[in-house]
Amino acid sequence: MKLRNKMALCMAIVFVLFAIALAVAISGMRDATARFGNFVDHDQAFLAEANTMYAQGLQMGQALRNVVLAPDNETGYKNLAAARKDFGRALKSARALAGKDGAADTALTRLETLQQQRADVQDRILGLVKTDAASSVVILNGEETPVWREMRGELLKILKEKNAAAEKVKTELVTRTQTMFLASLALAAFAIVAGGAVAFWLTRSITRQLGGEPDYAASIAGSIAAGDLTVQIALDDERNQTSLMFAMRQMQHSLATLVQKVRDGTDTITTASGEIAAGNLDLSARTEEQASSLEETAASMEELTSTVQQNTESVRHANELATTASEVALKGGQVVEEVVGTMGAINEAAKRIADIIGVIDGIAFQTNILALNAAVEAARAGEQGRGFAVVASEVRNLAQRSAAAAKEIKALIGDSVGKVDAGSKLVNVAGDTMTEVVASVKRVTDIMAEITLAGQEQSAGIAQVNQAIAQMDQVTQQNAALVEEAAAAADSMQAQAQELLAVVSTFKLAAEPAAHSQRLDGGGSHTRRLALPAMAG
């Protein structure tokens, strides 16, 4: 598989895993938010209205008894009217919140009928309270109180059912939150592990294709581009003959052979220029040999030039892919930031629920105060208020249970807020991991740029070698055409040979035999000559 395809596949795997994790987290959060909203907007609101009806029902009874005990007490009349109004408002609101709940709607209809009966009885009592107090007390105990007891039974039944539903919703929300948290945690951990494995595999694959570390490959390429052909190239795996480092070692050997041939050809030209006076035929034969060598050298250089150009183009493509991968990783970081924002929104919703629970707790406290007042009034009423005292005690117990349930829900909401905060921290960790991936891709891009620059320098060096070979070919053609004038041009030919030797002397080779160096020194050349290095591997 090509390097480009490998990198694309690796990044696709990582992003698909993160996309799955984000999709699961977002879906779970959306469901939880919707359930929270429905719970607050309907169930809790309905429960609050039912508690209001219960409290106002008690308030109506208390106010009516105050009127019976003190017919001239205007406050009692006002309290009775206000309690009726608040009861009616709460009943209307509860009916709107009940919606398609048939059982709740039936119970509310029954409550509405009973309240109308109770209101009629209360109006009769109010009409008799100032003229016939004894009859009003009889009607109060015999008709009004039984109707209220039936209403209280309906209200307690509704409160019991709604409290059970609230407990069920609470359990469902806790279970769903825990499941979402564990699923997100598991997917995030799997994505991190998979990303690490993919990164390790990709690094190993790139290193295998290079045959060594990128900085080492850049160092070797720089040495060869500088003309140092003596450097020893070590491979991570000698059996891998498809790596860039192996090809570079082959190129080094070919260059060393080529330079050695060029130098040998220069020696031949130098010797021929010294012996040209002895025989033009010998010079002509040597010129033909040199022409043949130059043709082979030119062919080898063309192949080498094509190979270097292909390598440079491949490195440029790899650099573009690394840049694209960096941009994709940045986009992944932005997606993680959006997830952090979503987690914050959920946290705010949970805090809003906690505020609503506080309101419910306040209502329970007020109900408790009303129950205490009712108990005091019952005590003042004496024997006639004994039944009302029992009712006040039950109301107080109900208020205390409501307050305890509100506190428990508030604690569970606080625990959910803590878990959402923990999820936010995990997403932040995933964002930091994406930042590290971006930095790693940036480093790979920089290394690819260095390799590209080294390849360009290498191409420039090969161009210089091609130029030198072209000059040698020109000199050889001139020698073939000017055999008759060779004696007169011997000095000029020797000068050109020395110039060519100076050009190829930029390449460093291993030490040559001593006799060859002595021959160069005797011929007037001061250029140090080195022998071809042995092939490694």
Coordinates of C-alpha atoms in Angstrom, one line a residue:
M1 CA 0.0 0.0 0.0
K2 CA 1.3 3.5 -0.8
L3 CA 2.3 5.9 1.9
R4 CA -0.5 8.2 1.0
N5 CA -3.1 5.5 1.3
K6 CA -1.7 4.3 4.6
M7 CA -1.9 7.7 6.1
A8 CA -5.4 8.3 4.8
L9 CA -6.5 4.9 6.2
C10 CA -5.0 5.6 9.6
M11 CA -6.5 9.0 10.0
A12 CA -9.9 7.7 8.8
I13 CA -9.8 4.9 11.4
V14 CA -9.0 7.4 14.2
F15 CA -11.7 9.9 13.1
V16 CA -14.3 7.3 12.7
L17 CA -13.7 6.0 16.2
F18 CA -13.9 9.6 17.6
A19 CA -17.0 10.2 15.5
I20 CA -18.7 7.1 17.0
A21 CA -17.8 8.2 20.5
L22 CA -19.1 11.7 19.9
A23 CA -22.3 10.4 18.3
V24 CA -23.0 8.1 21.3
A25 CA -22.3 10.9 23.8
I26 CA -24.4 13.5 21.9
S27 CA -27.3 11.1 21.5
G28 CA -27.3 10.1 25.1
M29 CA -27.1 13.7 26.2
R30 CA -29.9 14.7 23.9
D31 CA -32.2 12.0 25.3
A32 CA -31.3 12.9 28.9
T33 CA -31.9 16.6 28.3
A34 CA -35.3 15.8 26.7
R35 CA -36.3 13.6 29.6
F36 CA -35.1 16.3 32.1
G37 CA -37.2 18.9 30.3
N38 CA -40.3 16.7 30.3
F39 CA -39.9 15.9 33.9
V40 CA -39.5 19.5 35.0
D41 CA -42.2 21.0 32.6
H42 CA -44.9 18.4 33.3
D43 CA -44.4 15.9 36.2
Q44 CA -42.9 18.2 38.7
A45 CA -45.2 21.1 37.8
F46 CA -48.3 18.8 38.1
L47 CA -47.0 17.6 41.5
A48 CA -46.6 21.2 42.7
E49 CA -50.1 22.1 41.6
A50 CA -51.5 19.0 43.4
N51 CA -49.7 20.1 46.6
T52 CA -51.2 23.6 46.1
M53 CA -54.7 22.2 45.9
Y54 CA -54.1 20.1 49.0
A55 CA -52.8 23.1 50.9
Q56 CA -55.6 25.4 49.7
G57 CA -58.2 22.8 50.6
L58 CA -56.9 22.8 54.2
Q59 CA -56.8 26.6 54.1
M60 CA -60.5 26.7 53.1
G61 CA -61.5 24.5 56.0
Q62 CA -59.4 26.5 58.4
A63 CA -60.8 29.8 57.2
L64 CA -64.4 28.5 57.3
R65 CA -63.9 27.3 60.9
N66 CA -62.5 30.7 61.8
V67 CA -65.6 32.3 60.4
V68 CA -67.9 29.9 62.3
L69 CA -66.0 30.6 65.5
A70 CA -65.9 34.4 64.9
P71 CA -68.6 35.5 62.4
D72 CA -67.3 39.1 62.6
N73 CA -63.7 38.2 61.6
E74 CA -63.3 39.7 58.1
T75 CA -59.9 38.1 57.7
G76 CA -61.5 34.7 57.8
Y77 CA -63.8 35.6 54.9
K78 CA -60.8 37.0 52.9
N79 CA -58.8 33.9 53.5
L80 CA -61.6 31.6 52.4
A81 CA -62.1 33.6 49.2
A82 CA -58.4 33.6 48.5
A83 CA -58.1 29.8 49.2
R84 CA -61.0 29.1 46.8
K85 CA -59.4 31.2 44.1
D86 CA -56.0 29.6 44.5
F87 CA -57.6 26.1 44.5
G88 CA -59.4 26.9 41.3
R89 CA -56.2 28.2 39.6
A90 CA -54.2 25.2 40.7
L91 CA -57.0 22.8 39.4
K92 CA -57.1 24.5 36.1
S93 CA -53.3 24.4 35.7
A94 CA -53.2 20.8 36.7
R95 CA -55.8 19.9 34.1
A96 CA -53.7 21.6 31.4
L97 CA -50.6 19.7 32.6
A98 CA -52.4 16.3 32.7
G99 CA -52.8 16.4 28.9
K100 CA -53.6 12.9 27.6
D101 CA -53.3 11.2 31.1
G102 CA -56.8 9.7 31.3
A103 CA -56.5 8.7 35.0
A104 CA -55.3 12.1 36.1
D105 CA -58.0 13.8 34.1
T106 CA -60.7 11.6 35.7
A107 CA -59.4 12.4 39.2
L108 CA -59.3 16.1 38.5
T109 CA -62.9 16.0 37.1
R110 CA -63.9 14.3 40.3
L111 CA -62.1 16.9 42.4
E112 CA -63.8 19.7 40.5
T113 CA -67.2 18.2 41.2
L114 CA -66.4 17.7 44.9
Q115 CA -65.1 21.3 45.1
Q116 CA -68.3 22.6 43.7
Q117 CA -70.3 20.6 46.2
R118 CA -68.1 21.9 49.0
A119 CA -68.4 25.5 47.8
D120 CA -72.2 25.2 47.8
V121 CA -72.1 23.8 51.4
Q122 CA -69.7 26.6 52.4
D123 CA -72.0 29.2 51.0
R124 CA -74.9 27.8 53.0
I125 CA -72.8 27.9 56.2
L126 CA -71.8 31.5 55.5
G127 CA -75.5 32.4 55.1
L128 CA -76.3 30.9 58.5
V129 CA -73.2 31.8 60.5
K130 CA -74.5 35.1 61.8
T131 CA -78.1 34.1 62.3
D132 CA -78.0 30.5 63.4
A133 CA -74.4 29.5 64.5
A134 CA -75.5 26.1 65.9
S135 CA -76.9 25.0 62.5
S136 CA -73.8 26.2 60.7
V137 CA -71.7 24.0 63.0
V138 CA -73.9 21.0 62.3
I139 CA -73.7 21.6 58.5
L140 CA -69.9 22.1 58.8
N141 CA -69.4 18.8 60.6
G142 CA -72.1 16.8 58.8
E143 CA -71.7 18.0 55.2
E144 CA -68.7 20.2 54.6
T145 CA -66.1 18.0 56.4
P146 CA -67.1 14.7 54.7
V147 CA -66.8 16.3 51.3
W148 CA -63.3 17.6 52.2
R149 CA -62.3 14.1 53.4
E150 CA -63.3 12.7 50.1
M151 CA -61.4 15.4 48.3
R152 CA -58.4 14.8 50.5
G153 CA -58.5 11.1 49.6
E154 CA -58.5 12.0 45.9
L155 CA -55.6 14.4 46.4
L156 CA -53.6 12.0 48.4
K157 CA -54.1 9.3 45.8
I158 CA -52.9 11.7 43.0
L159 CA -49.9 12.8 45.1
K160 CA -49.0 9.1 45.8
E161 CA -49.2 8.2 42.1
K162 CA -47.2 11.3 41.0
N163 CA -44.6 10.8 43.7
A164 CA -44.2 7.2 42.5
A165 CA -43.9 8.4 39.0
A166 CA -41.3 11.0 40.1
E167 CA -39.3 8.2 41.8
K168 CA -39.4 6.1 38.7
V169 CA -38.2 9.1 36.6
K170 CA -35.4 9.7 39.1
T171 CA -34.3 6.1 38.9
E172 CA -34.5 6.1 35.1
L173 CA -32.5 9.4 34.9
V174 CA -29.8 8.0 37.2
T175 CA -29.5 4.8 35.3
R176 CA -29.4 6.5 31.9
T177 CA -26.8 9.0 33.1
Q178 CA -24.6 6.2 34.4
T179 CA -25.0 4.2 31.2
M180 CA -24.2 7.2 29.1
F181 CA -21.1 8.0 31.2
L182 CA -19.8 4.4 31.1
A183 CA -20.4 4.2 27.3
S184 CA -18.7 7.5 26.6
L185 CA -15.8 6.5 28.8
A186 CA -15.4 3.1 27.1
L187 CA -15.6 4.5 23.6
A188 CA -13.1 7.3 24.5
A189 CA -10.7 4.8 26.0
F190 CA -11.1 2.5 22.9
A191 CA -10.5 5.5 20.6
I192 CA -7.4 6.5 22.4
V193 CA -6.0 3.0 22.4
A194 CA -6.9 2.5 18.8
G195 CA -5.3 5.9 17.9
G196 CA -2.1 4.9 19.6
A197 CA -2.0 1.6 17.9
V198 CA -2.7 3.2 14.5
A199 CA 0.0 5.8 15.2
F200 CA 2.5 3.1 16.1
W201 CA 1.7 1.1 13.0
L202 CA 1.9 4.2 10.8
T203 CA 5.3 5.2 12.3
R204 CA 6.6 1.6 11.9
S205 CA 5.4 1.5 8.3
I206 CA 7.0 4.8 7.4
T207 CA 10.3 3.8 9.1
R208 CA 10.3 0.6 7.2
Q209 CA 9.8 2.3 3.9
L210 CA 12.6 4.8 4.7
G211 CA 14.9 2.0 6.0
G212 CA 15.8 4.1 9.1
E213 CA 15.0 7.3 11.0
P214 CA 14.0 10.3 8.8
D215 CA 16.7 12.5 10.3
Y216 CA 19.3 9.9 9.6
A217 CA 18.1 9.6 6.0
A218 CA 18.3 13.4 5.7
S219 CA 21.8 13.3 7.1
I220 CA 23.0 10.7 4.6
A221 CA 21.3 12.5 1.7
G222 CA 23.0 15.7 2.7
S223 CA 26.4 14.0 2.9
I224 CA 26.0 12.5 -0.6
A225 CA 24.7 15.8 -2.0
A226 CA 27.9 17.4 -0.5
G227 CA 30.0 14.9 -2.4
D228 CA 31.0 12.7 0.5
L229 CA 30.8 9.1 -0.9
T230 CA 32.7 7.6 2.0
V231 CA 29.9 7.6 4.5
Q232 CA 28.8 4.2 5.6
I233 CA 25.0 3.7 5.3
A234 CA 23.5 1.5 8.0
L235 CA 20.1 -0.2 7.4
D236 CA 17.6 -1.2 10.1
D237 CA 16.9 -4.3 8.1
E238 CA 19.4 -5.6 5.7
R239 CA 16.8 -7.9 4.1
N240 CA 14.6 -5.0 3.1
Q241 CA 15.8 -4.1 -0.4
T242 CA 12.8 -1.8 -1.2
S243 CA 13.6 1.0 1.4
L244 CA 14.8 4.4 0.6
M245 CA 18.0 3.9 2.5
F246 CA 18.8 0.8 0.5
A247 CA 18.2 2.7 -2.7
M248 CA 20.4 5.5 -1.4
R249 CA 23.2 3.0 -0.7
Q250 CA 22.9 1.6 -4.2
M251 CA 23.0 5.2 -5.5
Q252 CA 26.1 5.9 -3.4
H253 CA 27.8 2.9 -4.9
S254 CA 26.8 3.9 -8.4
L255 CA 28.0 7.4 -7.9
A256 CA 31.3 6.1 -6.5
T257 CA 31.7 3.8 -9.5
L258 CA 30.8 6.7 -11.8
V259 CA 33.2 9.1 -10.2
Q260 CA 36.0 6.5 -10.3
K261 CA 35.3 5.9 -13.9
V262 CA 35.4 9.7 -14.6
R263 CA 38.7 10.0 -12.8
D264 CA 40.1 7.0 -14.6
G265 CA 39.0 8.6 -17.8
T266 CA 40.8 11.8 -16.8
D267 CA 44.0 9.8 -16.1
T268 CA 43.7 8.3 -19.5
I269 CA 43.4 11.7 -21.1
T270 CA 46.3 13.0 -19.1
T271 CA 48.5 10.0 -20.1
A272 CA 47.5 10.4 -23.7
S273 CA 48.4 14.0 -23.7
G274 CA 51.9 13.2 -22.5
E275 CA 52.4 10.4 -25.1
I276 CA 50.7 12.1 -28.0
A277 CA 54.0 12.8 -29.7
A278 CA 54.8 9.0 -29.7
G279 CA 51.9 8.1 -31.8
N280 CA 48.6 9.5 -33.0
L281 CA 47.2 6.1 -33.7
D282 CA 47.5 5.1 -30.0
L283 CA 45.7 8.4 -29.1
S284 CA 42.9 7.7 -31.5
A285 CA 42.3 4.2 -30.0
R286 CA 42.3 5.7 -26.5
T287 CA 39.9 8.4 -27.6
E288 CA 37.4 5.8 -29.0
E289 CA 37.6 3.9 -25.6
Q290 CA 36.9 7.2 -23.8
A291 CA 33.9 7.9 -26.0
S292 CA 32.5 4.5 -25.3
S293 CA 32.9 5.0 -21.5
L294 CA 31.3 8.4 -21.6
E295 CA 28.2 7.0 -23.4
E296 CA 27.8 4.4 -20.7
T297 CA 28.3 7.1 -18.0
A298 CA 25.8 9.4 -19.7
A299 CA 23.2 6.6 -19.8
S300 CA 23.7 5.8 -16.1
M301 CA 23.4 9.5 -15.2
E302 CA 20.1 9.8 -17.1
E303 CA 18.7 6.8 -15.1
L304 CA 20.0 8.3 -11.9
T305 CA 18.5 11.7 -12.7
S306 CA 15.1 10.1 -13.4
T307 CA 15.2 8.2 -10.1
V308 CA 16.1 11.3 -8.1
Q309 CA 13.3 13.3 -9.7
Q310 CA 10.8 10.6 -8.8
N311 CA 12.0 10.5 -5.2
T312 CA 11.6 14.3 -5.0
E313 CA 8.1 14.2 -6.4
S314 CA 7.1 11.4 -3.9
V315 CA 8.4 13.4 -1.0
R316 CA 6.5 16.4 -2.2
H317 CA 3.3 14.4 -2.2
A318 CA 4.0 13.0 1.3
N319 CA 4.5 16.6 2.5
E320 CA 1.1 17.6 1.1
L321 CA -0.6 14.6 2.7
A322 CA 1.0 15.5 6.1
T323 CA -0.3 19.1 5.8
T324 CA -3.8 17.8 4.9
A325 CA -3.7 15.4 8.0
S326 CA -2.7 18.4 10.2
E327 CA -5.8 20.3 9.0
V328 CA -8.1 17.4 9.6
A329 CA -6.7 16.9 13.1
L330 CA -7.4 20.6 13.8
K331 CA -11.0 20.1 12.7
G332 CA -11.2 17.1 15.1
G333 CA -10.0 19.4 17.9
Q334 CA -12.8 21.9 17.1
V335 CA -15.4 19.1 17.3
V336 CA -14.2 18.1 20.7
E337 CA -14.5 21.8 21.8
E338 CA -18.2 21.7 20.7
V339 CA -18.7 18.6 22.8
V340 CA -17.3 20.5 25.8
G341 CA -19.8 23.3 25.2
T342 CA -22.7 20.7 25.0
M343 CA -21.6 19.2 28.3
G344 CA -21.6 22.7 29.9
A345 CA -25.2 23.2 28.6
I346 CA -26.3 20.0 30.3
N347 CA -24.6 21.1 33.5
E348 CA -26.6 24.4 33.4
A349 CA -29.9 22.4 32.9
A350 CA -29.1 20.2 35.9
K351 CA -28.5 23.4 38.0
R352 CA -31.9 24.7 36.9
I353 CA -33.6 21.5 38.0
A354 CA -31.8 21.9 41.4
D355 CA -33.4 25.4 41.7
I356 CA -36.8 24.0 40.9
I357 CA -36.3 21.3 43.6
G358 CA -35.5 24.1 46.0
V359 CA -38.9 25.7 45.2
I360 CA -40.6 22.4 45.9
D361 CA -38.8 22.2 49.2
G362 CA -40.0 25.7 50.0
I363 CA -43.6 24.7 49.3
A364 CA -43.3 21.7 51.6
F365 CA -42.0 24.1 54.3
Q366 CA -44.9 26.4 53.9
T367 CA -47.3 23.4 54.0
N368 CA -45.7 22.4 57.3
I369 CA -46.2 25.9 58.7
L370 CA -49.9 25.7 57.7
A371 CA -50.2 22.3 59.4
L372 CA -48.7 23.8 62.6
N373 CA -51.2 26.7 62.4
A374 CA -54.0 24.3 61.9
A375 CA -53.0 22.2 64.9
V376 CA -52.9 25.4 67.0
E377 CA -56.4 26.4 65.8
A378 CA -57.7 22.8 66.4
A379 CA -56.4 23.0 70.0
R380 CA -58.1 26.3 70.5
A381 CA -61.3 24.8 69.1
G382 CA -61.3 22.1 71.8
E383 CA -63.3 19.0 71.3
Q384 CA -64.8 20.2 68.0
G385 CA -61.3 20.6 66.5
R386 CA -60.0 17.2 67.4
G387 CA -60.7 15.7 63.9
F388 CA -59.1 18.8 62.3
A389 CA -56.0 18.3 64.5
V390 CA -55.6 14.8 63.1
V391 CA -55.8 16.2 59.6
A392 CA -53.2 18.9 60.5
S393 CA -50.9 16.2 61.8
E394 CA -51.2 14.2 58.5
V395 CA -50.6 17.3 56.4
R396 CA -47.5 18.0 58.5
N397 CA -46.2 14.5 58.0
L398 CA -46.9 14.7 54.2
A399 CA -45.0 18.1 54.1
Q400 CA -42.0 16.5 55.8
R401 CA -42.0 13.5 53.4
S402 CA -42.2 15.9 50.5
A403 CA -39.2 17.9 51.9
A404 CA -37.2 14.7 52.4
A405 CA -38.0 13.6 48.8
A406 CA -37.0 17.0 47.4
K407 CA -33.7 16.8 49.3
E408 CA -33.0 13.3 48.0
I409 CA -33.7 14.5 44.4
K410 CA -31.5 17.5 44.9
A411 CA -28.6 15.2 46.0
L412 CA -29.1 13.0 43.0
I413 CA -29.1 16.0 40.7
G414 CA -25.9 17.2 42.3
D415 CA -24.3 13.7 41.7
S416 CA -25.4 13.9 38.1
V417 CA -23.8 17.4 37.8
G418 CA -20.6 15.9 39.2
K419 CA -20.6 13.1 36.6
V420 CA -21.3 15.5 33.8
D421 CA -18.3 17.5 35.0
A422 CA -16.2 14.4 34.9
G423 CA -17.4 13.7 31.3
S424 CA -16.3 17.3 30.4
K425 CA -12.9 16.6 31.8
L426 CA -12.6 13.4 29.8
V427 CA -13.6 15.3 26.6
N428 CA -10.9 17.9 27.5
V429 CA -8.4 15.1 27.7
A430 CA -9.5 13.9 24.3
G431 CA -9.0 17.5 23.0
D432 CA -5.4 17.6 24.5
T433 CA -4.7 14.2 22.7
M434 CA -5.9 15.7 19.4
T435 CA -3.6 18.7 20.0
E436 CA -0.6 16.3 20.5
V437 CA -1.6 14.5 17.2
V438 CA -1.6 17.9 15.4
A439 CA 1.9 18.6 16.8
S440 CA 3.2 15.2 15.7
V441 CA 1.8 15.7 12.2
K442 CA 3.4 19.1 12.1
R443 CA 6.8 17.6 13.0
V444 CA 6.4 15.0 10.2
T445 CA 5.6 17.9 7.8
D446 CA 8.8 19.7 8.8
I447 CA 10.9 16.5 8.3
M448 CA 9.3 15.9 4.9
A449 CA 10.2 19.5 3.9
E450 CA 13.8 18.9 5.0
I451 CA 13.9 15.7 2.8
T452 CA 12.5 17.7 -0.1
L453 CA 15.3 20.3 0.3
A454 CA 17.9 17.6 0.4
G455 CA 16.5 16.0 -2.7
Q456 CA 16.7 19.3 -4.5
E457 CA 20.3 19.7 -3.5
Q458 CA 21.1 16.2 -4.7
S459 CA 19.4 17.0 -8.0
A460 CA 21.7 20.0 -8.3
G461 CA 24.8 17.9 -7.6
I462 CA 23.8 15.4 -10.3
A463 CA 23.2 18.3 -12.7
Q464 CA 26.8 19.4 -12.1
V465 CA 28.0 15.8 -12.8
N466 CA 26.0 15.8 -16.0
Q467 CA 27.6 19.1 -17.0
A468 CA 31.1 17.6 -16.2
I469 CA 30.3 14.6 -18.4
A470 CA 29.1 16.8 -21.2
Q471 CA 32.4 18.7 -21.0
M472 CA 34.3 15.4 -21.2
D473 CA 32.3 14.3 -24.2
Q474 CA 33.1 17.5 -25.9
V475 CA 36.8 17.2 -25.2
T476 CA 36.8 13.6 -26.5
Q477 CA 35.0 14.6 -29.8
Q478 CA 37.5 17.4 -30.2
N479 CA 40.4 14.9 -29.7
A480 CA 38.9 12.6 -32.4
A481 CA 38.5 15.4 -34.9
L482 CA 41.9 16.9 -34.2
V483 CA 44.2 13.9 -34.2
E484 CA 46.5 15.5 -36.7
E485 CA 46.8 18.6 -34.5
A486 CA 47.2 16.5 -31.2
A487 CA 50.8 17.4 -30.8
A488 CA 50.2 21.1 -30.9
A489 CA 47.1 20.8 -28.6
A490 CA 48.6 18.4 -26.0
D491 CA 49.2 21.2 -23.4
S492 CA 45.6 22.5 -23.8
M493 CA 44.2 19.0 -23.5
Q494 CA 46.1 18.4 -20.3
A495 CA 44.9 21.6 -18.8
Q496 CA 41.3 20.7 -19.6
A497 CA 41.8 17.2 -18.0
Q498 CA 43.1 18.8 -14.8
E499 CA 40.0 21.1 -14.8
L500 CA 37.7 18.1 -15.1
L501 CA 39.6 16.4 -12.3
A502 CA 39.1 19.4 -10.1
V503 CA 35.3 19.2 -10.7
V504 CA 35.0 15.5 -9.8
S505 CA 37.4 15.9 -6.8
T506 CA 34.5 17.3 -4.9
F507 CA 33.4 13.7 -4.4
K508 CA 35.3 11.9 -1.6
L509 CA 36.2 8.3 -2.1
A510 CA 38.1 5.7 0.0
A511 CA 41.9 5.7 -0.4
E512 CA 43.2 4.5 -3.8
P513 CA 46.5 2.4 -4.3
A514 CA 49.7 4.4 -3.7
A515 CA 51.0 3.8 -7.2
H516 CA 48.0 5.7 -8.6
S517 CA 48.6 8.7 -6.4
Q518 CA 52.3 8.7 -7.3
R519 CA 51.4 8.7 -10.9
L520 CA 49.2 11.7 -10.5
D521 CA 51.9 13.6 -8.5
G522 CA 54.5 12.7 -11.2
G523 CA 52.1 14.1 -13.9
G524 CA 52.0 17.5 -12.3
S525 CA 48.5 17.1 -10.7
H526 CA 48.2 18.1 -7.0
T527 CA 44.7 16.7 -6.6
R528 CA 44.3 14.0 -3.9
R529 CA 42.8 10.8 -5.3
L530 CA 40.8 8.2 -3.2
A531 CA 39.8 4.7 -4.2
L532 CA 36.2 3.3 -4.5
P533 CA 34.7 2.1 -1.2
A534 CA 33.7 -1.5 -0.8
M535 CA 29.9 -2.2 -1.1
A536 CA 28.2 -2.6 2.3
G537 CA 25.7 -5.5 2.3

